[in-house]
C-alpha cells in the first residue's frame, strides 16, 4: 500500500508541475497576444494544452500503477516520450500562434497534424502493451493453477501423514499449503522459483514416519516460499 501511495504522489507532483508550466505559458501568451487577437485560437491553445495535461496525467498514472516488475519498460518509455512531445508541441503551438496569429482553420489543421504525429504512434504503442498485458494475464492464470497444484500436493501429503503423525504436529504443513494457495501467482525470479520447487520436491520425498525430518523439510520449503514471495512483492 505504501508503494502505491508513493506512486500516486509522484503522479500528482507531475500533474502539479505540468499545471504550473501551463499557467506560466498561459500568462506569457496572454501578454504576448494583442487584446484584439485574443479570440478563438487563443482559447483553442488553452484547450489543447489542457487536453495534453489530461492525457499525460492519465498515461503517467497507468504506467506508475501498473506494477509490471520492469517488463515493458521500453514501451512505457516510448509512451512517455510521445505524450511528453505532444505536451511540448501544444505549448510551442500556443506561443507561435501568439506571434503569427493563425486563422482558426489553419490553427486547427496544425493541431490535427500534431495529433497525427504524436498520438497515432502513442495508440499503436498502447495496443502493443495491451497485447502484452493479455499475455501476462494468461501467465498469471497459469501461475495460479501452478500454486494451487503445489498447495494440493502438500495438503495431500499432510493428510496422508495423519495416519502416523498427529494433526497438531502437521500444522506447519497445512500452513505451508495455505500459504502456497494464497501466494501471488506472478512468477518470481527463476532462481527463487527453482529453489522453491526443489524445496517442495524434497519435502514430498521425505518419509512421513520421520517427523523431525518432515518438519525440517517443511521449514526449508516455507523459507523458500517466503523469499520468493518477497521478491515478487518488491518487484511491484
mmCIF file with all atom_site columns, C-alpha atoms in Angstrom:
data_model
loop_
_atom_site.group_PDB
_atom_site.id
_atom_site.type_symbol
_atom_site.label_atom_id
_atom_site.label_alt_id
_atom_site.label_comp_id
_atom_site.label_asym_id
_atom_site.label_entity_id
_atom_site.label_seq_id
_atom_site.pdbx_PDB_ins_code
_atom_site.Cartn_x
_atom_site.Cartn_y
_atom_site.Cartn_z
_atom_site.occupancy
_atom_site.B_iso_or_equiv
_atom_site.pdbx_formal_charge
_atom_site.auth_seq_id
_atom_site.auth_comp_id
_atom_site.auth_asym_id
_atom_site.auth_atom_id
_atom_site.pdbx_PDB_model_num
ATOM 1   C CA . UNK A 1 1   ? 0.000   0.000   0.000   1.00 0.00 ? 1   UNK A CA 1
ATOM 2   C CA . UNK A 1 2   ? 2.853   2.362   0.822   1.00 0.00 ? 2   UNK A CA 1
ATOM 3   C CA . UNK A 1 3   ? 4.361   1.910   -2.654  1.00 0.00 ? 3   UNK A CA 1
ATOM 4   C CA . UNK A 1 4   ? 1.015   2.642   -4.288  1.00 0.00 ? 4   UNK A CA 1
ATOM 5   C CA . UNK A 1 5   ? 0.637   5.844   -2.260  1.00 0.00 ? 5   UNK A CA 1
ATOM 6   C CA . UNK A 1 6   ? 4.170   6.893   -3.271  1.00 0.00 ? 6   UNK A CA 1
ATOM 7   C CA . UNK A 1 7   ? 3.348   6.298   -6.936  1.00 0.00 ? 7   UNK A CA 1
ATOM 8   C CA . UNK A 1 8   ? 0.126   8.309   -6.659  1.00 0.00 ? 8   UNK A CA 1
ATOM 9   C CA . UNK A 1 9   ? 2.092   11.107  -5.008  1.00 0.00 ? 9   UNK A CA 1
ATOM 10  C CA . UNK A 1 10  ? 4.628   11.069  -7.847  1.00 0.00 ? 10  UNK A CA 1
ATOM 11  C CA . UNK A 1 11  ? 1.888   11.308  -10.470 1.00 0.00 ? 11  UNK A CA 1
ATOM 12  C CA . UNK A 1 12  ? 0.228   14.139  -8.539  1.00 0.00 ? 12  UNK A CA 1
ATOM 13  C CA . UNK A 1 13  ? 3.539   16.006  -8.338  1.00 0.00 ? 13  UNK A CA 1
ATOM 14  C CA . UNK A 1 14  ? 3.970   15.570  -12.100 1.00 0.00 ? 14  UNK A CA 1
ATOM 15  C CA . UNK A 1 15  ? 0.441   16.925  -12.625 1.00 0.00 ? 15  UNK A CA 1
ATOM 16  C CA . UNK A 1 16  ? 1.199   19.979  -10.479 1.00 0.00 ? 16  UNK A CA 1
ATOM 17  C CA . UNK A 1 17  ? 4.461   20.613  -12.343 1.00 0.00 ? 17  UNK A CA 1
ATOM 18  C CA . UNK A 1 18  ? 2.759   20.479  -15.743 1.00 0.00 ? 18  UNK A CA 1
ATOM 19  C CA . UNK A 1 19  ? -0.119  22.615  -14.465 1.00 0.00 ? 19  UNK A CA 1
ATOM 20  C CA . UNK A 1 20  ? 2.406   25.227  -13.325 1.00 0.00 ? 20  UNK A CA 1
ATOM 21  C CA . UNK A 1 21  ? 4.080   25.139  -16.754 1.00 0.00 ? 21  UNK A CA 1
ATOM 22  C CA . UNK A 1 22  ? 0.725   25.633  -18.466 1.00 0.00 ? 22  UNK A CA 1
ATOM 23  C CA . UNK A 1 23  ? -0.141  28.505  -16.125 1.00 0.00 ? 23  UNK A CA 1
ATOM 24  C CA . UNK A 1 24  ? 3.171   30.243  -16.886 1.00 0.00 ? 24  UNK A CA 1
ATOM 25  C CA . UNK A 1 25  ? 2.729   29.711  -20.630 1.00 0.00 ? 25  UNK A CA 1
ATOM 26  C CA . UNK A 1 26  ? -0.869  30.971  -20.461 1.00 0.00 ? 26  UNK A CA 1
ATOM 27  C CA . UNK A 1 27  ? 0.247   34.189  -18.753 1.00 0.00 ? 27  UNK A CA 1
ATOM 28  C CA . UNK A 1 28  ? 3.113   34.578  -21.217 1.00 0.00 ? 28  UNK A CA 1
ATOM 29  C CA . UNK A 1 29  ? 0.817   34.076  -24.225 1.00 0.00 ? 29  UNK A CA 1
ATOM 30  C CA . UNK A 1 30  ? -1.794  36.393  -22.712 1.00 0.00 ? 30  UNK A CA 1
ATOM 31  C CA . UNK A 1 31  ? 0.633   39.314  -22.555 1.00 0.00 ? 31  UNK A CA 1
ATOM 32  C CA . UNK A 1 32  ? 2.243   38.378  -25.867 1.00 0.00 ? 32  UNK A CA 1
ATOM 33  C CA . UNK A 1 33  ? -1.109  38.490  -27.687 1.00 0.00 ? 33  UNK A CA 1
ATOM 34  C CA . UNK A 1 34  ? -2.710  41.763  -28.617 1.00 0.00 ? 34  UNK A CA 1
ATOM 35  C CA . UNK A 1 35  ? -6.108  42.242  -26.901 1.00 0.00 ? 35  UNK A CA 1
ATOM 36  C CA . UNK A 1 36  ? -7.942  42.254  -30.219 1.00 0.00 ? 36  UNK A CA 1
ATOM 37  C CA . UNK A 1 37  ? -6.216  38.962  -31.154 1.00 0.00 ? 37  UNK A CA 1
ATOM 38  C CA . UNK A 1 38  ? -7.353  37.035  -28.098 1.00 0.00 ? 38  UNK A CA 1
ATOM 39  C CA . UNK A 1 39  ? -10.051 35.220  -29.962 1.00 0.00 ? 39  UNK A CA 1
ATOM 40  C CA . UNK A 1 40  ? -10.895 31.652  -30.858 1.00 0.00 ? 40  UNK A CA 1
ATOM 41  C CA . UNK A 1 41  ? -7.326  30.447  -31.491 1.00 0.00 ? 41  UNK A CA 1
ATOM 42  C CA . UNK A 1 42  ? -6.184  31.811  -28.116 1.00 0.00 ? 42  UNK A CA 1
ATOM 43  C CA . UNK A 1 43  ? -8.775  29.767  -26.270 1.00 0.00 ? 43  UNK A CA 1
ATOM 44  C CA . UNK A 1 44  ? -8.078  26.797  -28.546 1.00 0.00 ? 44  UNK A CA 1
ATOM 45  C CA . UNK A 1 45  ? -4.469  26.970  -27.341 1.00 0.00 ? 45  UNK A CA 1
ATOM 46  C CA . UNK A 1 46  ? -5.624  26.824  -23.725 1.00 0.00 ? 46  UNK A CA 1
ATOM 47  C CA . UNK A 1 47  ? -7.918  23.904  -24.511 1.00 0.00 ? 47  UNK A CA 1
ATOM 48  C CA . UNK A 1 48  ? -5.287  21.860  -26.327 1.00 0.00 ? 48  UNK A CA 1
ATOM 49  C CA . UNK A 1 49  ? -2.779  22.403  -23.502 1.00 0.00 ? 49  UNK A CA 1
ATOM 50  C CA . UNK A 1 50  ? -5.433  21.226  -21.017 1.00 0.00 ? 50  UNK A CA 1
ATOM 51  C CA . UNK A 1 51  ? -6.057  18.111  -23.144 1.00 0.00 ? 51  UNK A CA 1
ATOM 52  C CA . UNK A 1 52  ? -2.301  17.424  -23.258 1.00 0.00 ? 52  UNK A CA 1
ATOM 53  C CA . UNK A 1 53  ? -2.156  17.815  -19.468 1.00 0.00 ? 53  UNK A CA 1
ATOM 54  C CA . UNK A 1 54  ? -5.020  15.344  -19.010 1.00 0.00 ? 54  UNK A CA 1
ATOM 55  C CA . UNK A 1 55  ? -3.533  12.775  -21.404 1.00 0.00 ? 55  UNK A CA 1
ATOM 56  C CA . UNK A 1 56  ? -0.088  12.997  -19.822 1.00 0.00 ? 56  UNK A CA 1
ATOM 57  C CA . UNK A 1 57  ? -1.558  12.540  -16.332 1.00 0.00 ? 57  UNK A CA 1
ATOM 58  C CA . UNK A 1 58  ? -3.653  9.550   -17.417 1.00 0.00 ? 58  UNK A CA 1
ATOM 59  C CA . UNK A 1 59  ? -0.762  7.756   -19.109 1.00 0.00 ? 59  UNK A CA 1
ATOM 60  C CA . UNK A 1 60  ? 1.630   8.545   -16.255 1.00 0.00 ? 60  UNK A CA 1
ATOM 61  C CA . UNK A 1 61  ? -0.934  7.127   -13.797 1.00 0.00 ? 61  UNK A CA 1
ATOM 62  C CA . UNK A 1 62  ? -1.351  3.945   -15.833 1.00 0.00 ? 62  UNK A CA 1
ATOM 63  C CA . UNK A 1 63  ? 2.389   3.409   -16.082 1.00 0.00 ? 63  UNK A CA 1
ATOM 64  C CA . UNK A 1 64  ? 3.017   4.162   -12.393 1.00 0.00 ? 64  UNK A CA 1
ATOM 65  C CA . UNK A 1 65  ? 0.218   1.976   -11.047 1.00 0.00 ? 65  UNK A CA 1
ATOM 66  C CA . UNK A 1 66  ? 0.597   -0.934  -13.449 1.00 0.00 ? 66  UNK A CA 1
ATOM 67  C CA . UNK A 1 67  ? 3.379   -2.538  -11.441 1.00 0.00 ? 67  UNK A CA 1
ATOM 68  C CA . UNK A 1 68  ? 4.799   -4.869  -14.025 1.00 0.00 ? 68  UNK A CA 1
ATOM 69  C CA . UNK A 1 69  ? 8.102   -5.567  -12.318 1.00 0.00 ? 69  UNK A CA 1
ATOM 70  C CA . UNK A 1 70  ? 10.173  -3.920  -15.019 1.00 0.00 ? 70  UNK A CA 1
ATOM 71  C CA . UNK A 1 71  ? 8.547   -5.620  -18.001 1.00 0.00 ? 71  UNK A CA 1
ATOM 72  C CA . UNK A 1 72  ? 7.503   -3.380  -20.912 1.00 0.00 ? 72  UNK A CA 1
ATOM 73  C CA . UNK A 1 73  ? 9.890   -0.590  -19.856 1.00 0.00 ? 73  UNK A CA 1
ATOM 74  C CA . UNK A 1 74  ? 10.777  0.285   -23.464 1.00 0.00 ? 74  UNK A CA 1
ATOM 75  C CA . UNK A 1 75  ? 7.099   0.576   -24.393 1.00 0.00 ? 75  UNK A CA 1
ATOM 76  C CA . UNK A 1 76  ? 6.370   2.798   -21.423 1.00 0.00 ? 76  UNK A CA 1
ATOM 77  C CA . UNK A 1 77  ? 9.388   4.977   -22.189 1.00 0.00 ? 77  UNK A CA 1
ATOM 78  C CA . UNK A 1 78  ? 8.112   5.383   -25.767 1.00 0.00 ? 78  UNK A CA 1
ATOM 79  C CA . UNK A 1 79  ? 4.688   6.355   -24.441 1.00 0.00 ? 79  UNK A CA 1
ATOM 80  C CA . UNK A 1 80  ? 6.150   8.963   -22.083 1.00 0.00 ? 80  UNK A CA 1
ATOM 81  C CA . UNK A 1 81  ? 8.346   10.322  -24.876 1.00 0.00 ? 81  UNK A CA 1
ATOM 82  C CA . UNK A 1 82  ? 5.394   10.678  -27.259 1.00 0.00 ? 82  UNK A CA 1
ATOM 83  C CA . UNK A 1 83  ? 2.951   12.158  -24.758 1.00 0.00 ? 83  UNK A CA 1
ATOM 84  C CA . UNK A 1 84  ? 5.664   14.485  -23.465 1.00 0.00 ? 84  UNK A CA 1
ATOM 85  C CA . UNK A 1 85  ? 6.401   15.519  -27.048 1.00 0.00 ? 85  UNK A CA 1
ATOM 86  C CA . UNK A 1 86  ? 2.726   16.304  -27.607 1.00 0.00 ? 86  UNK A CA 1
ATOM 87  C CA . UNK A 1 87  ? 2.636   18.371  -24.415 1.00 0.00 ? 87  UNK A CA 1
ATOM 88  C CA . UNK A 1 88  ? 5.640   20.409  -25.621 1.00 0.00 ? 88  UNK A CA 1
ATOM 89  C CA . UNK A 1 89  ? 4.039   20.719  -29.072 1.00 0.00 ? 89  UNK A CA 1
ATOM 90  C CA . UNK A 1 90  ? 0.859   22.294  -27.654 1.00 0.00 ? 90  UNK A CA 1
ATOM 91  C CA . UNK A 1 91  ? 2.957   24.810  -25.707 1.00 0.00 ? 91  UNK A CA 1
ATOM 92  C CA . UNK A 1 92  ? 5.077   25.670  -28.751 1.00 0.00 ? 92  UNK A CA 1
ATOM 93  C CA . UNK A 1 93  ? 1.956   25.994  -30.910 1.00 0.00 ? 93  UNK A CA 1
ATOM 94  C CA . UNK A 1 94  ? 0.375   28.398  -28.408 1.00 0.00 ? 94  UNK A CA 1
ATOM 95  C CA . UNK A 1 95  ? 3.484   30.604  -28.385 1.00 0.00 ? 95  UNK A CA 1
ATOM 96  C CA . UNK A 1 96  ? 3.839   30.561  -32.190 1.00 0.00 ? 96  UNK A CA 1
ATOM 97  C CA . UNK A 1 97  ? 0.134   31.373  -32.589 1.00 0.00 ? 97  UNK A CA 1
ATOM 98  C CA . UNK A 1 98  ? 0.537   34.374  -30.281 1.00 0.00 ? 98  UNK A CA 1
ATOM 99  C CA . UNK A 1 99  ? 3.195   35.766  -32.645 1.00 0.00 ? 99  UNK A CA 1
ATOM 100 C CA . UNK A 1 100 ? 1.784   34.704  -36.021 1.00 0.00 ? 100 UNK A CA 1
ATOM 101 C CA . UNK A 1 101 ? -1.991  34.812  -35.364 1.00 0.00 ? 101 UNK A CA 1
ATOM 102 C CA . UNK A 1 102 ? -3.084  31.744  -37.340 1.00 0.00 ? 102 UNK A CA 1
ATOM 103 C CA . UNK A 1 103 ? -6.562  31.536  -38.766 1.00 0.00 ? 103 UNK A CA 1
ATOM 104 C CA . UNK A 1 104 ? -8.953  29.213  -36.957 1.00 0.00 ? 104 UNK A CA 1
ATOM 105 C CA . UNK A 1 105 ? -8.789  26.681  -39.821 1.00 0.00 ? 105 UNK A CA 1
ATOM 106 C CA . UNK A 1 106 ? -5.023  26.865  -40.117 1.00 0.00 ? 106 UNK A CA 1
ATOM 107 C CA . UNK A 1 107 ? -4.532  26.509  -36.370 1.00 0.00 ? 107 UNK A CA 1
ATOM 108 C CA . UNK A 1 108 ? -6.928  23.590  -36.205 1.00 0.00 ? 108 UNK A CA 1
ATOM 109 C CA . UNK A 1 109 ? -5.079  21.838  -39.049 1.00 0.00 ? 109 UNK A CA 1
ATOM 110 C CA . UNK A 1 110 ? -1.799  22.439  -37.214 1.00 0.00 ? 110 UNK A CA 1
ATOM 111 C CA . UNK A 1 111 ? -3.131  20.618  -34.158 1.00 0.00 ? 111 UNK A CA 1
ATOM 112 C CA . UNK A 1 112 ? -4.648  17.838  -36.256 1.00 0.00 ? 112 UNK A CA 1
ATOM 113 C CA . UNK A 1 113 ? -1.180  17.304  -37.722 1.00 0.00 ? 113 UNK A CA 1
ATOM 114 C CA . UNK A 1 114 ? 0.308   17.315  -34.205 1.00 0.00 ? 114 UNK A CA 1
ATOM 115 C CA . UNK A 1 115 ? -2.233  14.736  -33.063 1.00 0.00 ? 115 UNK A CA 1
ATOM 116 C CA . UNK A 1 116 ? -1.353  12.517  -36.023 1.00 0.00 ? 116 UNK A CA 1
ATOM 117 C CA . UNK A 1 117 ? 2.397   12.806  -35.422 1.00 0.00 ? 117 UNK A CA 1
ATOM 118 C CA . UNK A 1 118 ? 2.296   12.111  -31.686 1.00 0.00 ? 118 UNK A CA 1
ATOM 119 C CA . UNK A 1 119 ? -0.935  10.326  -30.778 1.00 0.00 ? 119 UNK A CA 1
ATOM 120 C CA . UNK A 1 120 ? -1.178  7.753   -33.574 1.00 0.00 ? 120 UNK A CA 1
ATOM 121 C CA . UNK A 1 121 ? 2.200   6.177   -32.614 1.00 0.00 ? 121 UNK A CA 1
ATOM 122 C CA . UNK A 1 122 ? 1.097   6.501   -28.985 1.00 0.00 ? 122 UNK A CA 1
ATOM 123 C CA . UNK A 1 123 ? -2.062  4.496   -29.681 1.00 0.00 ? 123 UNK A CA 1
ATOM 124 C CA . UNK A 1 124 ? -0.096  1.861   -31.597 1.00 0.00 ? 124 UNK A CA 1
ATOM 125 C CA . UNK A 1 125 ? 2.330   1.545   -28.689 1.00 0.00 ? 125 UNK A CA 1
ATOM 126 C CA . UNK A 1 126 ? -0.601  1.257   -26.291 1.00 0.00 ? 126 UNK A CA 1
ATOM 127 C CA . UNK A 1 127 ? -2.126  -1.538  -28.404 1.00 0.00 ? 127 UNK A CA 1
ATOM 128 C CA . UNK A 1 128 ? 1.170   -3.434  -28.229 1.00 0.00 ? 128 UNK A CA 1
ATOM 129 C CA . UNK A 1 129 ? 1.243   -3.037  -24.443 1.00 0.00 ? 129 UNK A CA 1
ATOM 130 C CA . UNK A 1 130 ? -2.366  -4.230  -24.184 1.00 0.00 ? 130 UNK A CA 1
ATOM 131 C CA . UNK A 1 131 ? -1.354  -7.347  -26.098 1.00 0.00 ? 131 UNK A CA 1
ATOM 132 C CA . UNK A 1 132 ? 1.493   -7.823  -23.629 1.00 0.00 ? 132 UNK A CA 1
ATOM 133 C CA . UNK A 1 133 ? -0.992  -7.349  -20.754 1.00 0.00 ? 133 UNK A CA 1
ATOM 134 C CA . UNK A 1 134 ? -3.103  -10.159 -22.218 1.00 0.00 ? 134 UNK A CA 1
ATOM 135 C CA . UNK A 1 135 ? -0.070  -12.460 -22.317 1.00 0.00 ? 135 UNK A CA 1
ATOM 136 C CA . UNK A 1 136 ? 0.775   -11.560 -18.710 1.00 0.00 ? 136 UNK A CA 1
ATOM 137 C CA . UNK A 1 137 ? -2.832  -12.259 -17.713 1.00 0.00 ? 137 UNK A CA 1
ATOM 138 C CA . UNK A 1 138 ? -2.544  -15.752 -19.173 1.00 0.00 ? 138 UNK A CA 1
ATOM 139 C CA . UNK A 1 139 ? 0.782   -16.144 -17.390 1.00 0.00 ? 139 UNK A CA 1
ATOM 140 C CA . UNK A 1 140 ? -0.798  -15.164 -14.079 1.00 0.00 ? 140 UNK A CA 1
ATOM 141 C CA . UNK A 1 141 ? -3.698  -17.560 -14.671 1.00 0.00 ? 141 UNK A CA 1
ATOM 142 C CA . UNK A 1 142 ? -1.215  -20.377 -15.224 1.00 0.00 ? 142 UNK A CA 1
ATOM 143 C CA . UNK A 1 143 ? 0.669   -19.208 -12.133 1.00 0.00 ? 143 UNK A CA 1
ATOM 144 C CA . UNK A 1 144 ? -2.498  -19.505 -10.027 1.00 0.00 ? 144 UNK A CA 1
ATOM 145 C CA . UNK A 1 145 ? -3.045  -23.035 -11.327 1.00 0.00 ? 145 UNK A CA 1
ATOM 146 C CA . UNK A 1 146 ? 0.574   -23.960 -10.522 1.00 0.00 ? 146 UNK A CA 1
ATOM 147 C CA . UNK A 1 147 ? 0.299   -22.546 -6.998  1.00 0.00 ? 147 UNK A CA 1
ATOM 148 C CA . UNK A 1 148 ? -2.985  -24.394 -6.436  1.00 0.00 ? 148 UNK A CA 1
ATOM 149 C CA . UNK A 1 149 ? -1.355  -27.647 -7.609  1.00 0.00 ? 149 UNK A CA 1
ATOM 150 C CA . UNK A 1 150 ? 1.602   -27.121 -5.265  1.00 0.00 ? 150 UNK A CA 1
ATOM 151 C CA . UNK A 1 151 ? -0.760  -26.406 -2.368  1.00 0.00 ? 151 UNK A CA 1
ATOM 152 C CA . UNK A 1 152 ? -2.842  -29.506 -3.141  1.00 0.00 ? 152 UNK A CA 1
ATOM 153 C CA . UNK A 1 153 ? 0.223   -31.779 -3.149  1.00 0.00 ? 153 UNK A CA 1
ATOM 154 C CA . UNK A 1 154 ? 1.384   -30.521 0.255   1.00 0.00 ? 154 UNK A CA 1
ATOM 155 C CA . UNK A 1 155 ? -2.147  -30.753 1.664   1.00 0.00 ? 155 UNK A CA 1
ATOM 156 C CA . UNK A 1 156 ? -2.441  -34.339 0.410   1.00 0.00 ? 156 UNK A CA 1
ATOM 157 C CA . UNK A 1 157 ? 0.952   -35.115 1.921   1.00 0.00 ? 157 UNK A CA 1
ATOM 158 C CA . UNK A 1 158 ? -0.213  -33.821 5.291   1.00 0.00 ? 158 UNK A CA 1
ATOM 159 C CA . UNK A 1 159 ? -3.489  -35.744 5.032   1.00 0.00 ? 159 UNK A CA 1
ATOM 160 C CA . UNK A 1 160 ? -1.672  -38.987 4.237   1.00 0.00 ? 160 UNK A CA 1
ATOM 161 C CA . UNK A 1 161 ? 0.745   -38.413 7.121   1.00 0.00 ? 161 UNK A CA 1
ATOM 162 C CA . UNK A 1 162 ? -2.094  -38.054 9.642   1.00 0.00 ? 162 UNK A CA 1
ATOM 163 C CA . UNK A 1 163 ? -2.209  -41.831 9.948   1.00 0.00 ? 163 UNK A CA 1
ATOM 164 C CA . UNK A 1 164 ? 1.232   -41.728 11.600  1.00 0.00 ? 164 UNK A CA 1
ATOM 165 C CA . UNK A 1 165 ? 1.592   -38.161 12.901  1.00 0.00 ? 165 UNK A CA 1
ATOM 166 C CA . UNK A 1 166 ? -0.837  -36.069 14.935  1.00 0.00 ? 166 UNK A CA 1
ATOM 167 C CA . UNK A 1 167 ? -2.632  -33.236 13.158  1.00 0.00 ? 167 UNK A CA 1
ATOM 168 C CA . UNK A 1 168 ? -1.131  -30.788 15.636  1.00 0.00 ? 168 UNK A CA 1
ATOM 169 C CA . UNK A 1 169 ? 2.388   -31.796 14.582  1.00 0.00 ? 169 UNK A CA 1
ATOM 170 C CA . UNK A 1 170 ? 1.347   -31.454 10.945  1.00 0.00 ? 170 UNK A CA 1
ATOM 171 C CA . UNK A 1 171 ? 0.133   -27.863 11.407  1.00 0.00 ? 171 UNK A CA 1
ATOM 172 C CA . UNK A 1 172 ? 3.236   -26.407 9.630   1.00 0.00 ? 172 UNK A CA 1
ATOM 173 C CA . UNK A 1 173 ? 2.412   -28.453 6.524   1.00 0.00 ? 173 UNK A CA 1
ATOM 174 C CA . UNK A 1 174 ? -1.175  -27.240 6.451   1.00 0.00 ? 174 UNK A CA 1
ATOM 175 C CA . UNK A 1 175 ? 0.057   -23.681 6.966   1.00 0.00 ? 175 UNK A CA 1
ATOM 176 C CA . UNK A 1 176 ? 2.525   -24.099 4.085   1.00 0.00 ? 176 UNK A CA 1
ATOM 177 C CA . UNK A 1 177 ? -0.261  -25.423 1.874   1.00 0.00 ? 177 UNK A CA 1
ATOM 178 C CA . UNK A 1 178 ? -2.428  -22.407 2.716   1.00 0.00 ? 178 UNK A CA 1
ATOM 179 C CA . UNK A 1 179 ? 0.474   -20.017 2.057   1.00 0.00 ? 179 UNK A CA 1
ATOM 180 C CA . UNK A 1 180 ? 1.024   -21.597 -1.348  1.00 0.00 ? 180 UNK A CA 1
ATOM 181 C CA . UNK A 1 181 ? -2.669  -21.354 -2.152  1.00 0.00 ? 181 UNK A CA 1
ATOM 182 C CA . UNK A 1 182 ? -2.818  -17.616 -1.496  1.00 0.00 ? 182 UNK A CA 1
ATOM 183 C CA . UNK A 1 183 ? 0.622   -16.587 -2.783  1.00 0.00 ? 183 UNK A CA 1
ATOM 184 C CA . UNK A 1 184 ? 0.868   -14.046 -5.604  1.00 0.00 ? 184 UNK A CA 1
ATOM 185 C CA . UNK A 1 185 ? 0.737   -16.018 -8.872  1.00 0.00 ? 185 UNK A CA 1
ATOM 186 C CA . UNK A 1 186 ? 3.147   -13.605 -10.587 1.00 0.00 ? 186 UNK A CA 1
ATOM 187 C CA . UNK A 1 187 ? 6.312   -15.571 -11.445 1.00 0.00 ? 187 UNK A CA 1
ATOM 188 C CA . UNK A 1 188 ? 9.275   -14.660 -9.289  1.00 0.00 ? 188 UNK A CA 1
ATOM 189 C CA . UNK A 1 189 ? 12.981  -14.721 -10.222 1.00 0.00 ? 189 UNK A CA 1
ATOM 190 C CA . UNK A 1 190 ? 13.869  -18.022 -11.876 1.00 0.00 ? 190 UNK A CA 1
ATOM 191 C CA . UNK A 1 191 ? 16.462  -18.857 -9.218  1.00 0.00 ? 191 UNK A CA 1
ATOM 192 C CA . UNK A 1 192 ? 13.930  -18.467 -6.400  1.00 0.00 ? 192 UNK A CA 1
ATOM 193 C CA . UNK A 1 193 ? 11.219  -20.357 -8.296  1.00 0.00 ? 193 UNK A CA 1
ATOM 194 C CA . UNK A 1 194 ? 13.651  -23.244 -8.837  1.00 0.00 ? 194 UNK A CA 1
ATOM 195 C CA . UNK A 1 195 ? 14.670  -23.109 -5.177  1.00 0.00 ? 195 UNK A CA 1
ATOM 196 C CA . UNK A 1 196 ? 11.021  -23.338 -4.125  1.00 0.00 ? 196 UNK A CA 1
ATOM 197 C CA . UNK A 1 197 ? 10.360  -26.240 -6.496  1.00 0.00 ? 197 UNK A CA 1
ATOM 198 C CA . UNK A 1 198 ? 13.420  -28.057 -5.148  1.00 0.00 ? 198 UNK A CA 1
ATOM 199 C CA . UNK A 1 199 ? 12.398  -27.497 -1.519  1.00 0.00 ? 199 UNK A CA 1
ATOM 200 C CA . UNK A 1 200 ? 8.854   -28.713 -2.186  1.00 0.00 ? 200 UNK A CA 1
ATOM 201 C CA . UNK A 1 201 ? 10.133  -31.773 -4.065  1.00 0.00 ? 201 UNK A CA 1
ATOM 202 C CA . UNK A 1 202 ? 12.462  -32.594 -1.170  1.00 0.00 ? 202 UNK A CA 1
ATOM 203 C CA . UNK A 1 203 ? 9.536   -32.246 1.231   1.00 0.00 ? 203 UNK A CA 1
ATOM 204 C CA . UNK A 1 204 ? 7.385   -34.606 -0.833  1.00 0.00 ? 204 UNK A CA 1
ATOM 205 C CA . UNK A 1 205 ? 10.188  -37.218 -0.875  1.00 0.00 ? 205 UNK A CA 1
ATOM 206 C CA . UNK A 1 206 ? 10.584  -37.129 2.912   1.00 0.00 ? 206 UNK A CA 1
ATOM 207 C CA . UNK A 1 207 ? 9.478   -40.228 4.808   1.00 0.00 ? 207 UNK A CA 1
ATOM 208 C CA . UNK A 1 208 ? 6.400   -39.140 6.825   1.00 0.00 ? 208 UNK A CA 1
ATOM 209 C CA . UNK A 1 209 ? 7.419   -41.543 9.620   1.00 0.00 ? 209 UNK A CA 1
ATOM 210 C CA . UNK A 1 210 ? 10.386  -39.324 10.375  1.00 0.00 ? 210 UNK A CA 1
ATOM 211 C CA . UNK A 1 211 ? 8.564   -36.382 11.944  1.00 0.00 ? 211 UNK A CA 1
ATOM 212 C CA . UNK A 1 212 ? 11.684  -34.313 12.607  1.00 0.00 ? 212 UNK A CA 1
ATOM 213 C CA . UNK A 1 213 ? 12.923  -34.676 9.051   1.00 0.00 ? 213 UNK A CA 1
ATOM 214 C CA . UNK A 1 214 ? 9.478   -33.891 7.656   1.00 0.00 ? 214 UNK A CA 1
ATOM 215 C CA . UNK A 1 215 ? 9.155   -30.696 9.696   1.00 0.00 ? 215 UNK A CA 1
ATOM 216 C CA . UNK A 1 216 ? 12.693  -29.641 8.807   1.00 0.00 ? 216 UNK A CA 1
ATOM 217 C CA . UNK A 1 217 ? 11.926  -30.046 5.099   1.00 0.00 ? 217 UNK A CA 1
ATOM 218 C CA . UNK A 1 218 ? 8.680   -28.128 5.639   1.00 0.00 ? 218 UNK A CA 1
ATOM 219 C CA . UNK A 1 219 ? 10.597  -25.271 7.287   1.00 0.00 ? 219 UNK A CA 1
ATOM 220 C CA . UNK A 1 220 ? 13.033  -25.074 4.362   1.00 0.00 ? 220 UNK A CA 1
ATOM 221 C CA . UNK A 1 221 ? 10.154  -25.026 1.882   1.00 0.00 ? 221 UNK A CA 1
ATOM 222 C CA . UNK A 1 222 ? 8.390   -22.279 3.869   1.00 0.00 ? 222 UNK A CA 1
ATOM 223 C CA . UNK A 1 223 ? 11.566  -20.179 3.833   1.00 0.00 ? 223 UNK A CA 1
ATOM 224 C CA . UNK A 1 224 ? 11.955  -20.693 0.089   1.00 0.00 ? 224 UNK A CA 1
ATOM 225 C CA . UNK A 1 225 ? 8.330   -19.602 -0.417  1.00 0.00 ? 225 UNK A CA 1
ATOM 226 C CA . UNK A 1 226 ? 8.840   -16.555 1.791   1.00 0.00 ? 226 UNK A CA 1
ATOM 227 C CA . UNK A 1 227 ? 11.929  -15.495 -0.191  1.00 0.00 ? 227 UNK A CA 1
ATOM 228 C CA . UNK A 1 228 ? 10.094  -15.993 -3.486  1.00 0.00 ? 228 UNK A CA 1
ATOM 229 C CA . UNK A 1 229 ? 7.046   -14.002 -2.338  1.00 0.00 ? 229 UNK A CA 1
ATOM 230 C CA . UNK A 1 230 ? 9.223   -11.181 -1.002  1.00 0.00 ? 230 UNK A CA 1
ATOM 231 C CA . UNK A 1 231 ? 10.974  -10.910 -4.376  1.00 0.00 ? 231 UNK A CA 1
ATOM 232 C CA . UNK A 1 232 ? 7.633   -10.817 -6.230  1.00 0.00 ? 232 UNK A CA 1
ATOM 233 C CA . UNK A 1 233 ? 6.309   -8.137  -3.886  1.00 0.00 ? 233 UNK A CA 1
ATOM 234 C CA . UNK A 1 234 ? 9.433   -5.964  -4.137  1.00 0.00 ? 234 UNK A CA 1
ATOM 235 C CA . UNK A 1 235 ? 9.222   -6.052  -7.939  1.00 0.00 ? 235 UNK A CA 1
ATOM 236 C CA . UNK A 1 236 ? 5.765   -4.473  -7.953  1.00 0.00 ? 236 UNK A CA 1
#
